PDB file of C-alpha atoms in Angstrom:
ATOM      1  CA  MET A  24      34.396  -4.864   9.106  1.00  0.00           C
ATOM      2  CA  LYS A  25      35.203  -7.945   7.385  1.00  0.00           C
ATOM      3  CA  VAL A  26      32.153  -9.660   5.654  1.00  0.00           C
ATOM      4  CA  THR A  27      32.448 -13.420   4.276  1.00  0.00           C
ATOM      5  CA  ILE A  28      29.846 -15.577   2.599  1.00  0.00           C
ATOM      6  CA  PRO A  29      29.683 -19.055   3.594  1.00  0.00           C
ATOM      7  CA  ALA A  30      29.165 -22.115   1.402  1.00  0.00           C
ATOM      8  CA  PRO A  31      25.293 -22.600   0.728  1.00  0.00           C
ATOM      9  CA  ASN A  32      24.146 -24.513   3.950  1.00  0.00           C
ATOM     10  CA  ARG A  33      21.445 -24.887   6.263  1.00  0.00           C
ATOM     11  CA  ARG A  34      22.984 -24.496   9.549  1.00  0.00           C
ATOM     12  CA  LEU A  35      21.239 -23.206  12.764  1.00  0.00           C
ATOM     13  CA  GLY A  36      23.318 -20.245  14.156  1.00  0.00           C
ATOM     14  CA  THR A  37      22.683 -17.250  15.824  1.00  0.00           C
ATOM     15  CA  PHE A  38      21.190 -15.152  13.159  1.00  0.00           C
ATOM     16  CA  GLU A  39      18.924 -18.291  12.163  1.00  0.00           C
ATOM     17  CA  TRP A  40      17.637 -17.988  15.801  1.00  0.00           C
ATOM     18  CA  LEU A  41      16.932 -14.511  15.790  1.00  0.00           C
ATOM     19  CA  GLY A  42      14.922 -15.244  12.713  1.00  0.00           C
ATOM     20  CA  LEU A  43      13.267 -17.872  14.590  1.00  0.00           C
ATOM     21  CA  VAL A  44      12.605 -15.509  17.446  1.00  0.00           C
ATOM     22  CA  GLY A  45      11.000 -12.962  15.161  1.00  0.00           C
ATOM     23  CA  LEU A  46       8.797 -14.940  13.363  1.00  0.00           C
ATOM     24  CA  GLY A  47       7.622 -16.599  16.782  1.00  0.00           C
ATOM     25  CA  GLY A  48       6.961 -12.767  17.822  1.00  0.00           C
ATOM     26  CA  LEU A  49       5.121 -11.635  14.568  1.00  0.00           C
ATOM     27  CA  LEU A  50       2.954 -14.835  14.585  1.00  0.00           C
ATOM     28  CA  VAL A  51       2.092 -14.049  18.312  1.00  0.00           C
ATOM     29  CA  GLY A  52       1.634 -10.610  17.403  1.00  0.00           C
ATOM     30  CA  ARG A  53      -0.572 -11.229  14.552  1.00  0.00           C
ATOM     31  CA  TYR A  54      -2.973 -13.956  16.233  1.00  0.00           C
ATOM     32  CA  VAL A  55      -2.559 -13.379  19.986  1.00  0.00           C
ATOM     33  CA  PRO A  56      -4.338 -10.439  21.655  1.00  0.00           C
ATOM     34  CA  VAL A  57      -1.915 -10.700  24.556  1.00  0.00           C
ATOM     35  CA  ALA A  58      -2.890  -7.291  26.184  1.00  0.00           C
ATOM     36  CA  ARG A  59      -6.582  -8.694  26.034  1.00  0.00           C
ATOM     37  CA  ILE A  60      -6.307 -11.784  27.158  1.00  0.00           C
ATOM     38  CA  ILE A  61      -3.947 -11.496  30.269  1.00  0.00           C
ATOM     39  CA  PRO A  62      -5.942  -9.019  32.715  1.00  0.00           C
ATOM     40  CA  PHE A  63      -2.570  -8.000  34.184  1.00  0.00           C
ATOM     41  CA  TRP A  64      -0.914  -6.938  31.180  1.00  0.00           C
ATOM     42  CA  GLY A  65       0.644  -3.421  31.252  1.00  0.00           C
ATOM     43  CA  CYS A  66       3.528  -1.490  32.478  1.00  0.00           C
ATOM     44  CA  VAL A  67       3.258  -1.369  36.412  1.00  0.00           C
ATOM     45  CA  LEU A  68       5.695   1.687  36.513  1.00  0.00           C
ATOM     46  CA  ARG A  69       3.624   3.705  34.273  1.00  0.00           C
ATOM     47  CA  GLU A  70       0.699   2.923  36.045  1.00  0.00           C
ATOM     48  CA  HIS A  71       1.926   3.877  39.486  1.00  0.00           C
ATOM     49  CA  THR A  72       3.799   6.889  38.596  1.00  0.00           C
ATOM     50  CA  GLY A  73       2.689   8.074  35.098  1.00  0.00           C
ATOM     51  CA  TRP A  74       6.052   7.720  33.526  1.00  0.00           C
ATOM     52  CA  PRO A  75       6.930   5.045  30.555  1.00  0.00           C
ATOM     53  CA  CYS A  76       9.612   2.476  31.168  1.00  0.00           C
ATOM     54  CA  LEU A  77      12.054   1.532  28.252  1.00  0.00           C
ATOM     55  CA  GLY A  78       9.742  -0.944  26.779  1.00  0.00           C
ATOM     56  CA  CYS A  79       6.537   1.012  26.938  1.00  0.00           C
ATOM     57  CA  GLY A  80       4.823   0.316  23.750  1.00  0.00           C
ATOM     58  CA  LEU A  81       6.727  -2.921  22.628  1.00  0.00           C
ATOM     59  CA  THR A  82       3.373  -4.934  22.712  1.00  0.00           C
ATOM     60  CA  ARG A  83       1.529  -2.434  20.649  1.00  0.00           C
ATOM     61  CA  VAL A  84       4.962  -2.635  18.011  1.00  0.00           C
ATOM     62  CA  ALA A  85       4.285  -6.048  17.713  1.00  0.00           C
ATOM     63  CA  ASP A  86       0.742  -6.235  17.239  1.00  0.00           C
ATOM     64  CA  ARG A  87       1.275  -3.226  14.887  1.00  0.00           C
ATOM     65  CA  VAL A  88       4.048  -4.394  12.728  1.00  0.00           C
ATOM     66  CA  ALA A  89       2.355  -7.614  12.426  1.00  0.00           C
ATOM     67  CA  HIS A  90      -0.492  -5.829  11.185  1.00  0.00           C
ATOM     68  CA  PHE A  91       1.404  -4.149   8.699  1.00  0.00           C
ATOM     69  CA  ASN A  92       0.563  -0.876  10.816  1.00  0.00           C
ATOM     70  CA  ILE A  93       4.133   0.714  10.630  1.00  0.00           C
ATOM     71  CA  PRO A  94       3.179   4.794  11.274  1.00  0.00           C
ATOM     72  CA  GLY A  95       1.036   3.067  14.046  1.00  0.00           C
ATOM     73  CA  ALA A  96       3.858   1.092  15.562  1.00  0.00           C
ATOM     74  CA  TRP A  97       6.601   4.144  14.939  1.00  0.00           C
ATOM     75  CA  GLU A  98       4.180   6.242  17.076  1.00  0.00           C
ATOM     76  CA  ALA A  99       4.288   3.634  20.077  1.00  0.00           C
ATOM     77  CA  ASN A 100       7.946   3.170  19.970  1.00  0.00           C
ATOM     78  CA  PRO A 101      10.476   4.050  17.330  1.00  0.00           C
ATOM     79  CA  LEU A 102      13.266   1.864  18.272  1.00  0.00           C
ATOM     80  CA  GLY A 103      11.231  -0.883  18.884  1.00  0.00           C
ATOM     81  CA  THR A 104       9.764  -0.680  15.387  1.00  0.00           C
ATOM     82  CA  VAL A 105      13.126  -0.746  13.771  1.00  0.00           C
ATOM     83  CA  CYS A 106      13.949  -3.761  15.962  1.00  0.00           C
ATOM     84  CA  ALA A 107      10.577  -5.252  14.832  1.00  0.00           C
ATOM     85  CA  LEU A 108      11.088  -4.734  11.184  1.00  0.00           C
ATOM     86  CA  LEU A 109      14.945  -6.366  11.642  1.00  0.00           C
ATOM     87  CA  PHE A 110      13.252  -9.371  13.428  1.00  0.00           C
ATOM     88  CA  ALA A 111      10.925  -9.563  10.503  1.00  0.00           C
ATOM     89  CA  LEU A 112      13.551  -9.339   7.732  1.00  0.00           C
ATOM     90  CA  ALA A 113      15.728 -12.016   9.732  1.00  0.00           C
ATOM     91  CA  ALA A 114      12.651 -14.248  10.133  1.00  0.00           C
ATOM     92  CA  LEU A 115      12.176 -13.952   6.020  1.00  0.00           C
ATOM     93  CA  VAL A 116      16.062 -14.294   5.321  1.00  0.00           C
ATOM     94  CA  THR A 117      15.728 -17.576   7.779  1.00  0.00           C
ATOM     95  CA  VAL A 118      13.081 -18.980   6.091  1.00  0.00           C
ATOM     96  CA  LEU A 119      14.875 -18.411   2.677  1.00  0.00           C
ATOM     97  CA  HIS A 120      17.780 -20.196   4.106  1.00  0.00           C
ATOM     98  CA  PHE A 121      16.283 -22.896   5.532  1.00  0.00           C
ATOM     99  CA  LEU A 122      14.293 -23.433   2.335  1.00  0.00           C
ATOM    100  CA  PHE A 123      17.001 -22.707  -0.548  1.00  0.00           C
ATOM    101  CA  ALA A 124      20.370 -23.519   1.860  1.00  0.00           C
ATOM    102  CA  LEU A 125      20.753 -19.584   1.228  1.00  0.00           C
ATOM    103  CA  PRO A 126      24.373 -18.746   2.543  1.00  0.00           C
ATOM    104  CA  ILE A 127      23.649 -15.663   5.122  1.00  0.00           C
ATOM    105  CA  PRO A 128      26.938 -13.772   5.309  1.00  0.00           C
ATOM    106  CA  GLU A 129      28.961 -13.402   8.128  1.00  0.00           C
ATOM    107  CA  VAL A 130      30.477  -9.954   9.572  1.00  0.00           C
ATOM    108  CA  GLU A 131      33.161  -9.475  11.834  1.00  0.00           C
ATOM    109  CA  LEU A 132      33.492  -5.919  13.214  1.00  0.00           C
ATOM    110  CA  ASP A 133      37.096  -5.058  14.435  1.00  0.00           C
ATOM    111  CA  GLU A 134      37.560  -2.972  17.922  1.00  0.00           C
ATOM    112  CA  ARG A 135      37.213   0.353  17.021  1.00  0.00           C
ATOM    113  CA  GLU A 136      33.987  -0.868  15.215  1.00  0.00           C
ATOM    114  CA  TRP A 137      32.807  -2.228  18.352  1.00  0.00           C
ATOM    115  CA  LEU A 138      33.960   0.651  20.393  1.00  0.00           C
ATOM    116  CA  TRP A 139      31.446   2.884  17.921  1.00  0.00           C
ATOM    117  CA  VAL A 140      28.649   0.288  18.697  1.00  0.00           C
ATOM    118  CA  ARG A 141      28.752   0.631  22.358  1.00  0.00           C
ATOM    119  CA  ILE A 142      28.673   4.278  21.847  1.00  0.00           C
ATOM    120  CA  ALA A 143      25.926   4.267  19.730  1.00  0.00           C
ATOM    121  CA  PHE A 144      23.679   1.990  21.469  1.00  0.00           C
ATOM    122  CA  PRO A 145      23.096   4.043  24.527  1.00  0.00           C
ATOM    123  CA  LEU A 146      22.761   6.970  22.832  1.00  0.00           C
ATOM    124  CA  VAL A 147      20.171   5.684  20.348  1.00  0.00           C
ATOM    125  CA  LEU A 148      18.296   4.163  23.269  1.00  0.00           C
ATOM    126  CA  LEU A 149      18.435   7.230  25.267  1.00  0.00           C
ATOM    127  CA  VAL A 150      17.013   9.197  22.514  1.00  0.00           C
ATOM    128  CA  ASN A 151      14.140   6.362  21.865  1.00  0.00           C
ATOM    129  CA  TYR A 152      13.202   6.751  25.382  1.00  0.00           C
ATOM    130  CA  ALA A 153      13.098  10.606  25.511  1.00  0.00           C
ATOM    131  CA  TYR A 154      10.874  10.511  22.728  1.00  0.00           C
ATOM    132  CA  VAL A 155       8.678   7.982  24.369  1.00  0.00           C
ATOM    133  CA  VAL A 156       8.410  10.120  27.510  1.00  0.00           C
ATOM    134  CA  VAL A 157       7.546  13.151  25.374  1.00  0.00           C
ATOM    135  CA  HIS A 158       5.209  11.125  23.559  1.00  0.00           C
ATOM    136  CA  THR A 159       3.406   9.971  26.584  1.00  0.00           C
ATOM    137  CA  ARG A 160       3.822  12.628  29.237  1.00  0.00           C
ATOM    138  CA  PHE A 161       3.725  15.647  27.011  1.00  0.00           C
ATOM    139  CA  PRO A 162       2.149  14.976  24.020  1.00  0.00           C
ATOM    140  CA  HIS A 163       0.974  18.518  23.273  1.00  0.00           C
ATOM    141  CA  LEU A 164       5.044  19.165  22.333  1.00  0.00           C
ATOM    142  CA  LEU A 165       4.772  16.972  19.286  1.00  0.00           C
ATOM    143  CA  SER A 166       1.833  18.838  17.674  1.00  0.00           C
TER     144      SER A 166
END
């Protein structure tokens, strides 16, 4: 892994875009009750089969993280909670970057590290989905 610290700047790069998306998502989660104002909002797969989809719980995660209810967000979708918190961190760093020209470190992974990322990501996704399925379909197993 190679980490470089650029000179202070206010450039808009990939990380900054993620921060802006995170900021927008947190603001929507905080001030817009999406699940209540859109009548057809919900998981079609879960409504028809009873089984959750990979994204089940993400609206609740956004709402709960925006209201600082981290345990509730974790219960809805653990991986979604981690991602929402990372988006919140990216939003904070992006605001600091634009206000104070804070340099954001650039990380470069070598081929072997990318291989581990490509192996770990589907495994983490699968474990998270297993948790969501058990939590949704078999809640008695978790108590």
